[in-house]
Coordinates of C-alpha atoms in Angstrom, one line a residue:
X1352 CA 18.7 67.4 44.8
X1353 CA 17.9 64.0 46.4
X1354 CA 20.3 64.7 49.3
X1355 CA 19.4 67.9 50.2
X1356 CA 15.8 67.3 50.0
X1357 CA 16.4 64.1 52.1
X1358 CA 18.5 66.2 54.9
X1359 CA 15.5 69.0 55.0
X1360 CA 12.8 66.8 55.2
X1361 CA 14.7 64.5 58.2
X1362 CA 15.5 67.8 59.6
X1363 CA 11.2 68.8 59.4
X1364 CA 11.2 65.5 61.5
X1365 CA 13.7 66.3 64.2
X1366 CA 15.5 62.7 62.6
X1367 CA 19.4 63.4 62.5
X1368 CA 21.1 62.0 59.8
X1369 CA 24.2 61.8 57.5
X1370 CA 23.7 62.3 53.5
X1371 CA 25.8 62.2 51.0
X1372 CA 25.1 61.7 47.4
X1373 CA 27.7 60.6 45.0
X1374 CA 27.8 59.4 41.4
X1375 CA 28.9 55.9 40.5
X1376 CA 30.6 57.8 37.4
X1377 CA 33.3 60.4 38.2
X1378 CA 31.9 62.5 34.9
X1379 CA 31.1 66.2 37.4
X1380 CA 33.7 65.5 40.6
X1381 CA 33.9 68.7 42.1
X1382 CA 31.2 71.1 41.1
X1383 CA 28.2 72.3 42.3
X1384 CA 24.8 71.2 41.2
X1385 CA 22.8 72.5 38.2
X1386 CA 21.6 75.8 38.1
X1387 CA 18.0 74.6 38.3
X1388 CA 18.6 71.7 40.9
X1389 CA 19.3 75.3 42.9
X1390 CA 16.7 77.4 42.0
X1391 CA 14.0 74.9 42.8
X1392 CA 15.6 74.1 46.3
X1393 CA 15.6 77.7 46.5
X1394 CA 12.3 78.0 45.5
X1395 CA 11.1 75.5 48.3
X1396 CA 13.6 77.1 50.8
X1397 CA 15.5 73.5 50.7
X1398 CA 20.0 74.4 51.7
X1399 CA 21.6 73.4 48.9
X1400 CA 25.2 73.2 49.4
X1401 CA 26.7 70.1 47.9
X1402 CA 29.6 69.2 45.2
X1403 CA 29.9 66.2 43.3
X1404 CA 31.9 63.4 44.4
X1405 CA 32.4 59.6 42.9
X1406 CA 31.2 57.0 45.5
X1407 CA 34.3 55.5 47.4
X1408 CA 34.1 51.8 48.2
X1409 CA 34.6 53.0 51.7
X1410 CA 31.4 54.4 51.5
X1411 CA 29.6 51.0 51.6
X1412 CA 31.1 50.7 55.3
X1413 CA 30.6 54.2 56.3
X1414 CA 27.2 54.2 55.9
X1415 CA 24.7 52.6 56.9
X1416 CA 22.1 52.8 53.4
X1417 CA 23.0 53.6 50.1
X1418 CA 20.1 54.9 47.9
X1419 CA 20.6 54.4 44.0
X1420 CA 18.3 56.5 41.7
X1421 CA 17.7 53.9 39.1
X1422 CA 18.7 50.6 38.2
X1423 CA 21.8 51.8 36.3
X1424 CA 23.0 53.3 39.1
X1425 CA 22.0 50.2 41.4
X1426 CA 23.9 47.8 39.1
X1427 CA 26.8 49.6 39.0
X1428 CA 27.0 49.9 42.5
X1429 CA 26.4 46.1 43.1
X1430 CA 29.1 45.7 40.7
X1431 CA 31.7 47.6 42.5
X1432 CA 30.5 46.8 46.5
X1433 CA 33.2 45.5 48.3
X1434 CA 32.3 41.9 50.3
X1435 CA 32.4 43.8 53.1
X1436 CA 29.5 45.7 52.7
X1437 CA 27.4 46.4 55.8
X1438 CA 25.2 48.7 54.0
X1439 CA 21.7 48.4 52.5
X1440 CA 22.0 48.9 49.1
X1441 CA 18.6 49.8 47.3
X1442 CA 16.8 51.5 44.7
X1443 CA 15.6 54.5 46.2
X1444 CA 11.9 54.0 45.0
X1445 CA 12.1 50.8 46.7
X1446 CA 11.0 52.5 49.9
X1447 CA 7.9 53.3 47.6
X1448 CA 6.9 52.7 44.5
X1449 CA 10.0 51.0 43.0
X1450 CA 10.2 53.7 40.2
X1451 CA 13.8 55.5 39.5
X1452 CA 14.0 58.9 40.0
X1453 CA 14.3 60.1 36.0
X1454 CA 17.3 62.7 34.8
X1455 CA 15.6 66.0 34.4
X1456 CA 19.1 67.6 32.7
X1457 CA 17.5 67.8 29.0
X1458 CA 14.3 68.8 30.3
X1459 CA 12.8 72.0 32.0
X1460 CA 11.8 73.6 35.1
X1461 CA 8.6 71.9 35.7
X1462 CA 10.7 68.4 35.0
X1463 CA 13.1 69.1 38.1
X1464 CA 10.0 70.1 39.7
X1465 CA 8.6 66.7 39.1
X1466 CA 11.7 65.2 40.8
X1467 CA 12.1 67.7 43.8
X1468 CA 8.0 66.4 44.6
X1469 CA 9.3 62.7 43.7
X1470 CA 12.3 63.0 46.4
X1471 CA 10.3 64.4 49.0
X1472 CA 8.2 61.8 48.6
X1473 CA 10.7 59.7 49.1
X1474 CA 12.7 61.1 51.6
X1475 CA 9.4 60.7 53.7
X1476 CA 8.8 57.1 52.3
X1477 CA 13.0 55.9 53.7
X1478 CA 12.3 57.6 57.0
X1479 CA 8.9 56.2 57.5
X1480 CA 10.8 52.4 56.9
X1481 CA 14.2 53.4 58.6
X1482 CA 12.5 55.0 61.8
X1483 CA 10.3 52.4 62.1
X1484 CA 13.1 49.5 62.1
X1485 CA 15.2 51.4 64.6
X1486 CA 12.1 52.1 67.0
X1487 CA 11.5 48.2 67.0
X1488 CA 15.3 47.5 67.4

């Protein structure tokens, strides 16, 4: 959900940008997101096209942030970045409010809800940062 909600809203802003979310756990490689991760991108009229994939230590060259959902996810991929990162690597709620972005998998609709609002948040939160470092650049 987090990276087609993050394309859709740089798209809103005329910002180009590369996403790609990954796991730092190969448990889902290769299919499609939860039913309800779709239906609430549908019901916002956010694309949803994306598989799962495992994040590739080539990724820490490739691009140039790397957002992880909560601190699991952030100390696992601190554990596994190569020394020749050249990408920011952050909690994704840094950008905000510093608050992870919770699993809603056991709960129901209204939970993804609650993390669809919490990515466009922010989505508009990283761009606001990021677009403001580059325009000073």
């Amino acid at each position: 959900m987090g990276e087609a909600v993050l394309k859709e809203v740089a798209r809103k802003r005329g910002i180009e940008i590369v996403v790609d979310s990954c796991g730092t756990a190969g448990y889902h490689v290769g299919e499609s997101p939860d039913e309800r991760t779709v239906a609430i991108c549908q019901k916002h009229n956010v694309p949803i096209d994306s598989y799962a994939r495992q994040v590739a230590t080539s990724d820490f060259v490739r691009f140039t942030h790397i957002l992880a959902s909560d601190e699991s996810n952030l100390q696992n991929l601190n554990r596994i970045k190569p020394s020749n990162t050249t990408a920011d690597v952050r909690l994704w709620g840094s950008y905000l409010d510093n608050k992870p972005i919770p699993d809603p998998y056991y709960g129901g609709m209204s939970d993804f809800e609650k993390v669809y609002q919490q990515c466009v948040r922010l989505s508009n939160a990283f761009l606001d940062e990021v677009t403001t470092k580059d325009s000073k650049s």
